[in-house]
Amino acid sequence: MTTPSAAVVGWPLKHSLSPRMFRLFSREAREPVHYKALAVRPEEFDGVLKEAAGGAWIGWNVTLPHKVRAMELMDALDSTAREIGAVNVVRFADGRSEGFNTDAAGFLAPLKRKRFSIAGRRVVVLGAGGAARAVCAAVTREKAGDLRILNRTAEKARALAKAVGAAAAPWTREEILAAVGGADLVVNTTSLGMEGDTNPLPAGARFKPGALAYDLVYRPRVTPFLQEASQGGAEALGGLGMLVAQAAETWRIWFGKTLPVDALDQVEADLKEIL
Ligand code: NDP
């Protein structure tokens, strides 16, 4: 049997952890796969996808800026990708492409492992980009008591809030402090903290006792958001567990096999070493 090929497809593809992560999965699952990073410009994406559907690929991870275009080009879509409005995983079979979104499941997995239940809780989401859409879909599905979305571009916060039946609030210091102070779960879905000392949380933010601060950013492992949240009394959860969980969901979609929890723990530990 020929070894299946898979890739992460994006532009630009700087420092993607996916090739390393999928090689670790391949090792842990004893399942050979050729996994590469494919830098594809937006104007080339349609053609490359069309060719891939007839080729030897098992699947792709799709990343920025192709997630919405990928959705438009799929032969079939699963219900989560349709709900979120973006595809981050493609499965190729019999000359056809099928699109999925694993970010919502990936977001929930670390919360479930912590036995943190969203049902009935007050949730604040900072940001309204692609990742926020997946997070808000998951939070709504888990029946949060209250969901509040704050984003620098107010129109995007309002549109997302309308789509998921949540409230939007302005991106001001006072509004962020007030929202955070009343929340059980605060999720940073902005890209702040990836580069340098940027932070969506104003200095001096205070959290409710028992509140959880969850940063989707995974590099650096301890972000300015998580530092500030810890100082403000919250428990901190970084984005690496989500990254591994959404990739494990990808693996299940491609190979029909669930990776064991200890294998995922091993992969997360290996990734921590290099971050
Ligand atoms: P998008 O580009 O779609 O969204 C970026 C978000 O960050 C927007 O809400 C944007 O606000 C906000 N933002 C950017 N710069 C600033 C700024 N200077 N001040 C205030 N807000 C700002 O990206 P994604 O949603 O795809 O990804 C967001 C982050 O989540 C990334 O760091 C990504 O790595 C991480 N992520 C992690 C995953 C994981 O598995 N752990 C999975 C998916 C994403 P505005 O609308 O105003 O531009």
Short mmCIF file of C-alpha atoms and ligand atoms in Angstrom, two decimals:
data_model
loop_
_atom_site.label_atom_id
_atom_site.label_comp_id
_atom_site.label_asym_id
_atom_site.label_seq_id
_atom_site.Cartn_x
_atom_site.Cartn_y
_atom_site.Cartn_z
CA MET A 1 0.00 0.00 0.00
CA THR A 2 1.31 3.49 -0.82
CA THR A 3 1.85 5.87 2.07
CA PRO A 4 -0.90 8.52 2.14
CA SER A 5 0.04 12.19 1.72
CA ALA A 6 -1.31 15.11 3.72
CA ALA A 7 -0.38 18.76 4.08
CA VAL A 8 -1.05 22.04 5.81
CA VAL A 9 -1.98 24.60 3.16
CA GLY A 10 -1.73 28.34 3.81
CA TRP A 11 0.00 31.61 2.86
CA PRO A 12 2.43 32.64 4.16
CA LEU A 13 3.26 29.48 6.11
CA LYS A 14 5.55 30.70 8.82
CA HIS A 15 6.65 28.34 11.61
CA SER A 16 3.69 25.94 11.27
CA LEU A 17 3.73 23.28 13.97
CA SER A 18 1.49 20.98 11.91
CA PRO A 19 4.18 18.96 10.07
CA ARG A 20 5.92 18.20 13.35
CA MET A 21 2.65 17.42 15.12
CA PHE A 22 1.41 15.03 12.42
CA ARG A 23 4.78 13.29 12.28
CA LEU A 24 4.44 12.75 16.05
CA PHE A 25 0.89 11.40 15.57
CA SER A 26 2.21 9.09 12.85
CA ARG A 27 4.86 7.82 15.28
CA GLU A 28 2.39 7.38 18.15
CA ALA A 29 -0.25 5.67 15.96
CA ARG A 30 2.31 3.63 13.94
CA GLU A 31 0.50 4.84 10.84
CA PRO A 32 2.80 6.12 8.06
CA VAL A 33 1.89 9.43 6.44
CA HIS A 34 3.87 11.86 4.28
CA TYR A 35 2.98 15.26 5.76
CA LYS A 36 4.27 18.48 4.24
CA ALA A 37 3.79 22.23 4.42
CA LEU A 38 2.34 23.65 1.19
CA ALA A 39 2.61 27.42 0.80
CA VAL A 40 -0.12 28.34 -1.71
CA ARG A 41 -0.87 31.94 -2.74
CA PRO A 42 -4.55 32.97 -2.66
CA GLU A 43 -4.67 33.34 -6.45
CA GLU A 44 -3.36 29.77 -6.89
CA PHE A 45 -5.57 28.09 -4.31
CA ASP A 46 -8.53 27.13 -6.56
CA GLY A 47 -6.28 25.41 -9.12
CA VAL A 48 -4.17 23.57 -6.55
CA LEU A 49 -7.29 22.31 -4.77
CA LYS A 50 -8.87 21.11 -8.01
CA GLU A 51 -5.73 19.15 -8.92
CA ALA A 52 -5.45 17.71 -5.41
CA ALA A 53 -8.94 16.21 -5.46
CA GLY A 54 -7.90 13.88 -8.27
CA GLY A 55 -4.49 13.07 -6.74
CA ALA A 56 -3.05 10.89 -4.00
CA TRP A 57 -3.87 13.10 -1.03
CA ILE A 58 -5.74 11.81 1.99
CA GLY A 59 -6.37 15.32 3.24
CA TRP A 60 -5.30 18.87 4.00
CA ASN A 61 -5.26 21.13 6.98
CA VAL A 62 -6.33 24.51 5.66
CA THR A 63 -5.13 27.65 7.37
CA LEU A 64 -5.18 31.42 6.79
CA PRO A 65 -6.16 32.89 4.37
CA HIS A 66 -7.90 29.94 2.65
CA LYS A 67 -10.49 28.75 5.19
CA VAL A 68 -13.51 30.53 3.70
CA ARG A 69 -12.55 29.97 0.04
CA ALA A 70 -12.01 26.25 0.80
CA MET A 71 -15.56 26.07 2.11
CA GLU A 72 -16.90 27.55 -1.12
CA LEU A 73 -15.02 24.98 -3.23
CA MET A 74 -15.86 21.74 -1.39
CA ASP A 75 -17.96 18.99 -3.00
CA ALA A 76 -19.51 18.34 0.42
CA LEU A 77 -19.47 20.04 3.84
CA ASP A 78 -20.09 18.72 7.33
CA SER A 79 -22.62 20.58 9.44
CA THR A 80 -20.03 22.18 11.77
CA ALA A 81 -18.05 23.68 8.87
CA ARG A 82 -21.30 25.02 7.44
CA GLU A 83 -22.32 26.51 10.81
CA ILE A 84 -18.92 28.13 11.42
CA GLY A 85 -18.58 29.29 7.81
CA ALA A 86 -15.01 28.02 7.39
CA VAL A 87 -13.18 24.80 6.54
CA ASN A 88 -9.94 23.89 8.31
CA VAL A 89 -9.81 20.22 7.33
CA VAL A 90 -10.32 18.64 3.91
CA ARG A 91 -10.72 14.92 3.28
CA PHE A 92 -10.12 13.70 -0.26
CA ALA A 93 -11.73 10.47 -1.42
CA ASP A 94 -12.82 9.11 -4.82
CA GLY A 95 -11.92 12.36 -6.58
CA ARG A 96 -14.12 14.40 -4.24
CA SER A 97 -13.35 16.88 -1.47
CA GLU A 98 -15.23 17.09 1.82
CA GLY A 99 -14.78 20.00 4.24
CA PHE A 100 -14.80 19.92 8.04
CA ASN A 101 -14.07 22.29 10.89
CA THR A 102 -12.31 20.79 13.92
CA ASP A 103 -11.73 24.05 15.87
CA ALA A 104 -14.98 23.84 17.89
CA ALA A 105 -14.27 20.26 18.99
CA GLY A 106 -10.63 21.17 19.62
CA PHE A 107 -11.65 24.13 21.77
CA LEU A 108 -13.99 22.02 23.91
CA ALA A 109 -11.64 19.06 24.45
CA PRO A 110 -9.31 20.71 27.04
CA LEU A 111 -12.36 22.09 28.92
CA LYS A 112 -13.90 18.63 29.05
CA ARG A 113 -10.65 17.19 30.35
CA LYS A 114 -10.70 19.81 33.12
CA ARG A 115 -14.38 18.96 33.76
CA PHE A 116 -15.25 22.61 33.15
CA SER A 117 -18.88 22.69 32.07
CA ILE A 118 -20.03 25.66 29.97
CA ALA A 119 -23.75 25.01 30.53
CA GLY A 120 -25.36 27.95 32.33
CA ARG A 121 -22.04 29.84 32.72
CA ARG A 122 -21.19 33.42 31.77
CA VAL A 123 -18.72 33.41 28.88
CA VAL A 124 -16.77 36.33 27.41
CA VAL A 125 -15.07 36.00 24.02
CA LEU A 126 -12.42 38.57 23.10
CA GLY A 127 -12.10 38.77 19.30
CA ALA A 128 -14.47 38.07 16.41
CA GLY A 129 -12.27 36.48 13.71
CA GLY A 130 -12.31 32.91 12.37
CA ALA A 131 -11.31 31.23 15.63
CA ALA A 132 -13.95 33.24 17.53
CA ARG A 133 -16.63 31.90 15.19
CA ALA A 134 -15.68 28.32 16.09
CA VAL A 135 -15.47 29.15 19.81
CA CYS A 136 -18.87 30.90 19.80
CA ALA A 137 -20.47 27.97 17.93
CA ALA A 138 -19.10 25.59 20.57
CA VAL A 139 -20.11 27.82 23.49
CA THR A 140 -23.64 28.18 22.10
CA ARG A 141 -23.93 24.45 21.46
CA GLU A 142 -22.88 23.79 25.07
CA LYS A 143 -25.68 26.11 26.25
CA ALA A 144 -23.79 28.89 28.01
CA GLY A 145 -26.01 31.00 30.26
CA ASP A 146 -24.67 34.21 28.74
CA LEU A 147 -22.24 34.97 25.89
CA ARG A 148 -20.67 38.39 25.38
CA ILE A 149 -18.37 39.20 22.44
CA LEU A 150 -15.96 42.13 22.39
CA ASN A 151 -13.86 42.99 19.35
CA ARG A 152 -11.73 45.90 18.17
CA THR A 153 -13.82 46.17 14.99
CA ALA A 154 -17.27 46.65 16.50
CA GLU A 155 -19.16 45.64 13.35
CA LYS A 156 -17.59 42.17 13.39
CA ALA A 157 -18.54 41.68 17.05
CA ARG A 158 -22.12 42.71 16.30
CA ALA A 159 -22.38 40.42 13.26
CA LEU A 160 -21.01 37.41 15.15
CA ALA A 161 -23.21 38.13 18.18
CA LYS A 162 -26.25 38.29 15.93
CA ALA A 163 -25.33 35.01 14.23
CA VAL A 164 -25.04 33.08 17.51
CA GLY A 165 -27.70 34.92 19.55
CA ALA A 166 -25.19 36.61 21.89
CA ALA A 167 -24.51 40.18 23.04
CA ALA A 168 -21.77 42.46 21.71
CA ALA A 169 -19.98 45.11 23.76
CA PRO A 170 -17.57 47.89 22.74
CA TRP A 171 -13.80 47.32 22.76
CA THR A 172 -12.99 49.81 25.53
CA ARG A 173 -10.97 49.40 28.70
CA GLU A 174 -14.06 49.84 30.90
CA GLU A 175 -16.21 47.39 28.94
CA ILE A 176 -13.48 44.75 28.86
CA LEU A 177 -12.86 45.08 32.62
CA ALA A 178 -16.58 44.89 33.39
CA ALA A 179 -17.21 41.89 31.12
CA VAL A 180 -14.17 39.99 32.40
CA GLY A 181 -15.03 40.70 36.03
CA GLY A 182 -18.45 39.06 35.69
CA ALA A 183 -17.40 36.00 33.65
CA ASP A 184 -16.84 32.35 34.53
CA LEU A 185 -14.86 31.78 31.32
CA VAL A 186 -12.90 34.39 29.35
CA VAL A 187 -11.50 33.29 25.99
CA ASN A 188 -8.87 35.23 24.08
CA THR A 189 -9.40 34.52 20.38
CA THR A 190 -7.48 37.59 19.22
CA SER A 191 -3.96 37.15 17.91
CA LEU A 192 -2.65 39.53 20.60
CA GLY A 193 0.20 37.95 22.55
CA MET A 194 1.70 36.08 19.59
CA GLU A 195 4.14 38.85 18.80
CA GLY A 196 5.75 40.76 21.63
CA ASP A 197 4.07 42.06 24.73
CA THR A 198 0.55 42.65 23.38
CA ASN A 199 -2.48 41.83 25.51
CA PRO A 200 -6.26 42.17 25.09
CA LEU A 201 -6.62 42.46 28.88
CA PRO A 202 -6.15 45.89 30.41
CA ALA A 203 -3.74 46.02 33.36
CA GLY A 204 -5.42 45.33 36.69
CA ALA A 205 -8.21 43.08 35.33
CA ARG A 206 -9.94 41.20 38.16
CA PHE A 207 -11.65 37.83 37.71
CA LYS A 208 -14.41 36.08 39.66
CA PRO A 209 -13.21 33.37 42.05
CA GLY A 210 -12.97 30.09 40.12
CA ALA A 211 -12.97 31.82 36.71
CA LEU A 212 -10.99 30.31 33.86
CA ALA A 213 -8.94 32.36 31.38
CA TYR A 214 -8.38 30.44 28.12
CA ASP A 215 -5.95 31.76 25.51
CA LEU A 216 -6.10 30.25 22.01
CA VAL A 217 -2.61 31.61 21.38
CA TYR A 218 -0.13 28.78 22.06
CA ARG A 219 3.18 30.45 21.27
CA PRO A 220 4.52 31.65 23.70
CA ARG A 221 3.13 29.04 26.10
CA VAL A 222 2.58 31.65 28.82
CA THR A 223 1.12 34.67 27.05
CA PRO A 224 0.72 38.21 28.45
CA PHE A 225 -3.07 37.46 28.62
CA LEU A 226 -2.48 34.39 30.78
CA GLN A 227 0.01 36.23 32.99
CA GLU A 228 -2.39 39.11 33.60
CA ALA A 229 -5.31 36.73 34.17
CA SER A 230 -3.36 34.71 36.74
CA GLN A 231 -2.50 37.92 38.58
CA GLY A 232 -6.19 38.84 38.47
CA GLY A 233 -7.23 35.61 40.20
CA ALA A 234 -8.14 33.36 37.25
CA GLU A 235 -6.97 29.88 36.43
CA ALA A 236 -4.97 29.96 33.15
CA LEU A 237 -5.31 27.59 30.19
CA GLY A 238 -3.09 27.97 27.11
CA GLY A 239 -3.90 27.05 23.50
CA LEU A 240 -1.58 24.08 22.99
CA GLY A 241 -4.14 21.52 24.23
CA MET A 242 -6.64 22.88 21.69
CA LEU A 243 -4.07 22.74 18.91
CA VAL A 244 -3.36 19.07 19.61
CA ALA A 245 -7.06 18.22 20.09
CA GLN A 246 -8.19 19.81 16.81
CA ALA A 247 -5.38 17.96 15.02
CA ALA A 248 -6.41 14.68 16.69
CA GLU A 249 -9.91 15.28 15.35
CA THR A 250 -8.34 15.74 11.90
CA TRP A 251 -6.60 12.40 12.31
CA ARG A 252 -9.94 10.74 13.14
CA ILE A 253 -11.52 12.26 10.02
CA TRP A 254 -8.70 11.09 7.73
CA PHE A 255 -7.93 7.66 9.20
CA GLY A 256 -11.14 6.80 11.08
CA LYS A 257 -9.12 6.18 14.24
CA THR A 258 -9.18 7.97 17.61
CA LEU A 259 -5.71 8.60 19.00
CA PRO A 260 -5.39 7.43 22.62
CA VAL A 261 -5.26 10.13 25.32
CA ASP A 262 -1.76 9.10 26.44
CA ALA A 263 -0.50 9.49 22.84
CA LEU A 264 -1.94 13.02 22.72
CA ASP A 265 -0.35 13.83 26.10
CA GLN A 266 2.98 12.61 24.73
CA VAL A 267 2.63 14.78 21.60
CA GLU A 268 1.70 17.82 23.72
CA ALA A 269 4.73 17.22 25.95
CA ASP A 270 7.00 16.90 22.89
CA LEU A 271 5.63 20.16 21.45
CA LYS A 272 6.14 21.96 24.78
CA GLU A 273 9.83 21.10 24.50
CA ILE A 274 10.16 23.04 21.26
CA LEU A 275 7.97 26.04 22.08
P1 NDP B 1 -8.29 36.22 12.49
O1 NDP B 1 -7.29 36.99 11.70
O2 NDP B 1 -9.49 35.67 11.82
O3 NDP B 1 -8.80 37.14 13.73
C1 NDP B 1 -7.90 37.91 14.48
C2 NDP B 1 -8.63 38.56 15.66
O4 NDP B 1 -7.66 39.28 16.45
C3 NDP B 1 -9.69 39.58 15.25
O5 NDP B 1 -10.74 39.56 16.19
C4 NDP B 1 -8.91 40.89 15.32
O6 NDP B 1 -9.72 42.03 15.53
C5 NDP B 1 -8.08 40.65 16.55
N1 NDP B 1 -6.90 41.53 16.58
C6 NDP B 1 -5.79 41.45 15.79
N2 NDP B 1 -4.94 42.46 16.10
C7 NDP B 1 -5.53 43.19 17.10
C8 NDP B 1 -5.15 44.34 17.84
N3 NDP B 1 -3.97 44.94 17.62
N4 NDP B 1 -5.98 44.81 18.80
C9 NDP B 1 -7.18 44.19 19.03
N5 NDP B 1 -7.59 43.09 18.37
C10 NDP B 1 -6.79 42.60 17.40
O7 NDP B 1 -7.43 35.04 13.18
P2 NDP B 1 -7.98 33.67 13.80
O8 NDP B 1 -9.28 33.93 14.44
O9 NDP B 1 -7.87 32.59 12.80
O10 NDP B 1 -6.85 33.35 14.91
C11 NDP B 1 -6.77 34.14 16.09
C12 NDP B 1 -5.73 33.54 17.03
O11 NDP B 1 -6.18 32.25 17.47
C13 NDP B 1 -4.35 33.32 16.39
O12 NDP B 1 -3.39 33.67 17.34
C14 NDP B 1 -4.32 31.83 16.14
O13 NDP B 1 -2.99 31.30 16.18
C15 NDP B 1 -5.13 31.31 17.32
N6 NDP B 1 -5.71 30.00 17.05
C16 NDP B 1 -5.34 28.95 17.85
C17 NDP B 1 -5.87 27.71 17.64
C18 NDP B 1 -5.45 26.59 18.53
O14 NDP B 1 -5.68 25.44 18.16
N7 NDP B 1 -4.91 26.86 19.69
C19 NDP B 1 -6.83 27.43 16.55
C20 NDP B 1 -7.19 28.62 15.78
C21 NDP B 1 -6.62 29.84 16.02
P3 NDP B 1 -10.34 42.86 14.27
O15 NDP B 1 -11.56 42.11 13.85
O16 NDP B 1 -10.62 44.20 14.83
O17 NDP B 1 -9.26 42.88 13.22
#
